[in-house]
CSV table of C-alpha atoms and ligand atoms in Angstrom, one decimal:
chain,number,residue,atom,x,y,z
A,1,SER,CA,-13.2,-7.1,-3.6
A,2,ALA,CA,-13.8,-6.9,-7.4
A,3,ALA,CA,-11.2,-4.6,-9.1
A,4,VAL,CA,-12.4,-1.3,-11.1
A,5,THR,CA,-10.3,-0.2,-14.0
A,6,SER,CA,-10.3,3.2,-15.7
A,7,VAL,CA,-7.9,3.8,-18.8
A,8,LEU,CA,-7.5,7.5,-19.6
A,9,PRO,CA,-5.8,8.7,-22.9
A,10,ASP,CA,-2.8,10.0,-21.3
A,11,ARG,CA,-0.9,11.1,-18.2
A,12,GLU,CA,-2.7,14.6,-18.2
A,13,THR,CA,-6.3,13.3,-18.7
A,14,LEU,CA,-5.5,10.7,-16.0
A,15,ALA,CA,-4.4,13.1,-13.5
A,16,THR,CA,-7.4,15.2,-14.1
A,17,HIS,CA,-9.8,12.2,-13.9
A,18,VAL,CA,-8.4,11.0,-10.6
A,19,ALA,CA,-8.5,14.5,-9.1
A,20,GLU,CA,-12.3,14.6,-10.2
A,21,TRP,CA,-12.8,11.2,-8.8
A,22,LEU,CA,-11.2,12.4,-5.5
A,23,VAL,CA,-13.3,15.5,-5.3
A,24,ASP,CA,-16.4,13.5,-5.7
A,25,GLU,CA,-15.4,10.9,-3.1
A,26,ILE,CA,-14.9,13.7,-0.5
A,27,ALA,CA,-17.9,15.6,-1.5
A,28,ARG,CA,-20.0,12.4,-0.8
A,29,SER,CA,-18.4,11.7,2.5
A,30,THR,CA,-18.9,13.0,6.0
A,31,GLY,CA,-16.5,13.6,8.8
A,32,PRO,CA,-12.7,12.9,8.5
A,33,PHE,CA,-11.6,11.8,4.9
A,34,SER,CA,-8.1,10.2,5.2
A,35,ILE,CA,-5.6,9.8,2.1
A,36,ALA,CA,-2.3,7.9,2.2
A,37,LEU,CA,-0.5,9.6,-0.5
A,38,SER,CA,2.2,7.9,-2.6
A,39,GLY,CA,5.4,9.6,-3.9
A,40,GLY,CA,7.6,9.5,-6.7
A,41,SER,CA,6.5,11.4,-10.0
A,42,THR,CA,3.2,10.0,-11.1
A,43,PRO,CA,1.1,11.8,-8.4
A,44,ARG,CA,2.6,15.3,-8.9
A,45,PRO,CA,0.2,16.5,-11.6
A,46,LEU,CA,-2.6,15.0,-9.4
A,47,PHE,CA,-1.6,16.9,-6.6
A,48,GLU,CA,-1.3,20.1,-8.6
A,49,ARG,CA,-4.8,19.7,-10.0
A,50,LEU,CA,-6.2,19.2,-6.4
A,51,ALA,CA,-4.6,22.4,-5.6
A,52,GLU,CA,-6.0,24.4,-8.6
A,53,PRO,CA,-8.1,27.2,-7.1
A,54,ALA,CA,-11.4,26.2,-8.9
A,55,ARG,CA,-11.0,22.6,-7.9
A,56,ALA,CA,-9.7,23.3,-4.4
A,57,ALA,CA,-12.7,25.3,-3.5
A,58,ARG,CA,-14.8,22.4,-4.1
A,59,ILE,CA,-12.9,20.4,-1.4
A,60,ASP,CA,-13.7,20.7,2.3
A,61,TRP,CA,-10.1,20.6,3.4
A,62,SER,CA,-11.0,20.8,7.0
A,63,ARG,CA,-12.1,17.3,7.0
A,64,VAL,CA,-9.1,16.0,4.8
A,65,HIS,CA,-6.3,14.2,6.7
A,66,LEU,CA,-3.2,13.3,4.7
A,67,PHE,CA,-0.7,10.6,5.3
A,68,TRP,CA,2.1,8.9,3.4
A,69,GLY,CA,2.1,5.2,2.3
A,70,ASP,CA,6.0,5.3,2.3
A,71,GLU,CA,8.6,7.9,2.6
A,72,ARG,CA,12.4,8.3,2.1
A,73,PHE,CA,14.2,8.6,5.2
A,74,VAL,CA,15.6,12.1,4.5
A,75,PRO,CA,14.8,15.4,5.8
A,76,HIS,CA,11.5,17.0,4.9
A,77,ASP,CA,13.5,19.5,3.0
A,78,HIS,CA,15.5,17.2,1.0
A,79,PRO,CA,14.6,16.9,-2.9
A,80,ASP,CA,13.7,13.3,-2.5
A,81,SER,CA,11.2,13.6,0.3
A,82,ASN,CA,7.8,12.6,-0.7
A,83,TYR,CA,6.2,15.1,1.8
A,84,LEU,CA,8.3,17.9,0.2
A,85,MET,CA,6.8,17.1,-3.3
A,86,ALA,CA,3.2,17.1,-1.9
A,87,ARG,CA,3.9,20.3,0.1
A,88,ARG,CA,5.2,22.1,-3.0
A,89,ALA,CA,2.4,20.7,-5.4
A,90,MET,CA,-0.6,20.9,-3.2
A,91,ILE,CA,-0.1,21.4,0.6
A,92,ASP,CA,1.3,24.8,0.4
A,93,HIS,CA,-1.5,26.1,-1.9
A,94,VAL,CA,-4.7,24.8,-0.1
A,95,PRO,CA,-6.2,25.6,3.2
A,96,ILE,CA,-5.8,22.1,4.9
A,97,PRO,CA,-5.2,22.5,8.7
A,98,PRO,CA,-1.8,21.9,9.6
A,99,GLY,CA,-2.7,19.3,12.1
A,100,ASN,CA,-4.3,17.2,9.3
A,101,VAL,CA,-1.1,16.6,7.6
A,102,HIS,CA,0.7,13.8,9.2
A,103,PRO,CA,4.2,13.4,7.5
A,104,VAL,CA,6.5,10.4,8.4
A,105,PRO,CA,8.9,11.5,11.0
A,106,THR,CA,12.5,11.2,9.4
A,107,HIS,CA,14.5,12.2,12.5
A,108,GLY,CA,16.2,9.7,14.8
A,109,SER,CA,16.6,6.4,13.4
A,110,PRO,CA,14.6,4.6,10.6
A,111,GLU,CA,13.3,2.3,13.2
A,112,GLU,CA,12.2,4.7,15.5
A,113,ALA,CA,10.6,6.6,12.6
A,114,ALA,CA,8.7,3.5,11.8
A,115,ARG,CA,7.6,3.0,15.4
A,116,ASP,CA,6.5,6.6,15.7
A,117,TYR,CA,4.4,6.6,12.5
A,118,ALA,CA,2.7,3.4,13.4
A,119,ARG,CA,1.6,5.1,16.7
A,120,THR,CA,0.2,8.1,14.6
A,121,LEU,CA,-1.8,5.9,12.5
A,122,ARG,CA,-3.1,3.9,15.4
A,123,ASP,CA,-3.9,7.0,17.3
A,124,PHE,CA,-5.9,8.1,14.2
A,125,TYR,CA,-7.4,4.7,13.9
A,126,GLN,CA,-8.1,4.7,17.6
A,127,GLY,CA,-7.3,0.8,17.5
A,128,GLU,CA,-4.4,-1.4,17.9
A,129,ARG,CA,-5.0,-3.9,15.3
A,130,ILE,CA,-6.7,-3.5,12.0
A,131,ASN,CA,-10.1,-4.5,11.4
A,132,PRO,CA,-10.8,-5.5,7.9
A,133,THR,CA,-14.3,-4.2,8.2
A,134,ALA,CA,-13.2,-0.8,9.6
A,135,PRO,CA,-10.9,0.8,7.0
A,136,LEU,CA,-8.2,2.9,8.4
A,137,PHE,CA,-8.1,5.2,5.3
A,138,ASN,CA,-10.9,6.5,3.0
A,139,VAL,CA,-8.3,6.3,0.0
A,140,ASN,CA,-4.9,4.7,-0.2
A,141,LEU,CA,-3.2,6.0,-3.4
A,142,LEU,CA,-0.5,3.8,-4.7
A,143,GLY,CA,1.9,4.1,-7.6
A,144,MET,CA,4.0,1.2,-9.1
A,145,GLY,CA,7.6,1.3,-10.1
A,146,GLY,CA,9.0,-0.4,-13.1
A,147,ASP,CA,10.1,-3.5,-11.1
A,148,GLY,CA,6.7,-3.5,-9.9
A,149,HIS,CA,7.2,-2.4,-6.4
A,150,THR,CA,4.6,-0.3,-4.5
A,151,ALA,CA,5.1,2.1,-1.5
A,152,SER,CA,8.7,1.0,-0.4
A,153,LEU,CA,7.8,-2.6,-0.9
A,154,PHE,CA,10.5,-4.0,-3.3
A,155,PRO,CA,10.5,-7.4,-5.1
A,156,GLY,CA,11.9,-10.0,-2.8
A,157,SER,CA,11.8,-7.7,0.3
A,158,LEU,CA,11.2,-9.3,3.7
A,159,ALA,CA,8.8,-6.3,4.4
A,160,LEU,CA,6.4,-8.0,1.9
A,161,SER,CA,5.5,-10.9,4.5
A,162,GLU,CA,5.1,-8.4,7.4
A,163,ARG,CA,1.6,-9.0,8.6
A,164,ASP,CA,1.8,-7.6,12.4
A,165,ASP,CA,3.9,-4.3,12.3
A,166,TRP,CA,2.0,-1.3,10.7
A,167,VAL,CA,5.0,0.3,9.5
A,168,VAL,CA,8.6,-0.9,8.9
A,169,ALA,CA,12.0,0.5,8.1
A,170,VAL,CA,13.6,-0.8,4.8
A,171,ILE,CA,17.2,-0.6,5.0
A,172,GLY,CA,19.7,-1.4,2.1
A,173,GLU,CA,17.2,-2.1,-0.4
A,174,LYS,CA,17.5,1.6,-2.0
A,175,PRO,CA,20.4,4.1,-1.6
A,176,GLU,CA,18.2,5.9,1.2
A,177,PRO,CA,16.3,3.9,4.1
A,178,ARG,CA,12.6,3.9,3.5
A,179,ILE,CA,9.6,3.8,5.8
A,180,THR,CA,6.7,2.0,4.6
A,181,LEU,CA,3.3,0.8,5.5
A,182,THR,CA,2.8,-2.9,5.4
A,183,LEU,CA,0.6,-4.5,3.1
A,184,PRO,CA,-2.3,-5.2,5.8
A,185,VAL,CA,-2.4,-1.5,6.5
A,186,LEU,CA,-2.1,-0.5,2.8
A,187,ALA,CA,-4.9,-2.7,2.2
A,188,SER,CA,-6.9,-1.1,5.1
A,189,ALA,CA,-8.8,1.4,2.9
A,190,ALA,CA,-12.2,2.0,1.5
A,191,SER,CA,-10.5,2.3,-2.0
A,192,VAL,CA,-7.2,1.1,-2.7
A,193,VAL,CA,-6.3,3.2,-5.8
A,194,PHE,CA,-3.4,2.4,-8.2
A,195,MET,CA,-2.6,5.4,-10.6
A,196,VAL,CA,0.0,4.1,-13.1
A,197,GLU,CA,1.0,5.4,-16.4
A,198,GLY,CA,3.7,5.0,-19.1
A,199,ALA,CA,4.6,2.2,-21.6
A,200,SER,CA,7.7,1.3,-19.6
A,201,LYS,CA,5.3,-0.2,-16.8
A,202,GLN,CA,3.1,-2.2,-19.1
A,203,GLU,CA,4.8,-5.6,-18.3
A,204,PRO,CA,4.9,-5.1,-14.4
A,205,LEU,CA,1.4,-3.8,-14.5
A,206,ALA,CA,0.0,-6.7,-16.4
A,207,ARG,CA,1.8,-9.0,-13.8
A,208,ALA,CA,0.5,-6.9,-10.9
A,209,ARG,CA,-3.1,-7.1,-12.3
A,210,ALA,CA,-2.7,-10.8,-12.7
A,211,GLY,CA,-2.0,-11.1,-9.1
A,212,ASP,CA,1.5,-12.4,-9.7
A,213,PRO,CA,3.2,-12.7,-6.3
A,214,SER,CA,6.6,-12.0,-7.7
A,215,VAL,CA,5.5,-8.4,-8.3
A,216,PRO,CA,4.8,-6.6,-5.0
A,217,ALA,CA,1.8,-4.6,-6.5
A,218,GLY,CA,0.4,-7.8,-7.4
A,219,LEU,CA,0.4,-8.8,-3.6
A,220,VAL,CA,-1.8,-5.6,-2.8
A,221,TRP,CA,-5.3,-6.3,-1.8
A,222,SER,CA,-8.1,-3.9,-0.5
A,223,ASP,CA,-10.5,-4.4,2.5
A,224,GLY,CA,-12.6,-2.0,0.4
A,225,GLN,CA,-12.6,-1.6,-3.3
A,226,LEU,CA,-9.4,-1.9,-5.7
A,227,ILE,CA,-9.3,0.6,-8.3
A,228,TRP,CA,-6.7,0.9,-11.3
A,229,PHE,CA,-6.6,4.4,-12.9
A,230,LEU,CA,-4.3,3.8,-15.9
A,231,ASP,CA,-3.4,5.6,-19.1
A,232,GLU,CA,-3.5,3.8,-22.5
A,233,ALA,CA,0.2,3.6,-22.8
A,234,VAL,CA,0.5,1.4,-19.7
A,235,ALA,CA,-2.8,-0.5,-20.4
A,236,GLY,CA,-1.7,-1.4,-23.7
A,237,GLY,CA,-4.3,0.6,-25.2
A,238,LYS,CA,-6.9,-2.3,-24.2
A,239,ILE,CA,-10.0,-0.5,-22.6
A,240,ASP,CA,-10.9,-3.0,-20.0
A,241,PRO,CA,-14.4,-4.3,-20.0
B,301,6PG,C1,8.2,6.3,-3.8
B,301,6PG,C2,6.7,5.9,-4.2
B,301,6PG,C3,7.0,4.7,-5.0
B,301,6PG,C4,6.4,5.0,-6.5
B,301,6PG,C5,6.8,4.3,-7.7
B,301,6PG,C6,6.4,4.8,-8.8
B,301,6PG,O1,8.5,6.6,-2.6
B,301,6PG,O2,9.1,6.5,-4.9
B,301,6PG,O3,5.8,5.8,-3.1
B,301,6PG,O4,6.2,3.5,-4.4
B,301,6PG,O5,4.9,5.2,-6.3
B,301,6PG,O6,8.3,4.2,-7.3
B,301,6PG,O7,7.2,6.0,-8.8
B,301,6PG,P1,7.0,7.0,-10.2
B,301,6PG,O8,5.6,7.5,-9.9
B,301,6PG,O9,8.0,8.0,-10.0
B,301,6PG,O10,7.2,6.0,-11.5
């Protein structure tokens, strides 16, 4: 699928642009609208904008289903939890039905959590195998780390080659175990959306956009469209054609 790129002047206008894009996507859809959320710091201003009353009122939250592309294996009230960040920035401030929020379980063992979440995803998908012509998500929102990682797929990780399991536990690659969707599931979206900002990520971003396989974000594909929402600092000021 061809990639689409939008370059915004800065982090704030980037967050507003992506928020407005999402509002439009949801408004143009019918039925359930599923979004896989990324964690870290980049999406926080996006979540905050989606919860701003004037904008939140333009979203039919009863149709929105929230999932996570990855999660730290910590309690849901732990400061490192991607779920907690999304709750504080957005979920606690919008009328989304609790049953529409599908956090990664973080009790038991990381392996059990990965299995449980794969079941959650399959139940929502109503299928056991990904069909590339029938995306699981409407939108899969991804960030990218300074090392080019995305979700919790880190450079050189065995998880990058997983093509059958939908969700895997990543142990020992970060201080906390991670639970991450695998590449075929991250690709299973009508729109795979990267949101990346900051000059520090210029080099890994350029490699990712060139499809450099040594950069996890460069291995990501989309069964639908692939969109790069960037700020000028990371895009090197170049406004892509
Ligand atoms: C996570 C994220 C991760 C994130 C990158 C970028 O769990 O940390 O899902 O993949 O997108 O680490 O993080 P920043 O946005 O904080 O730079």
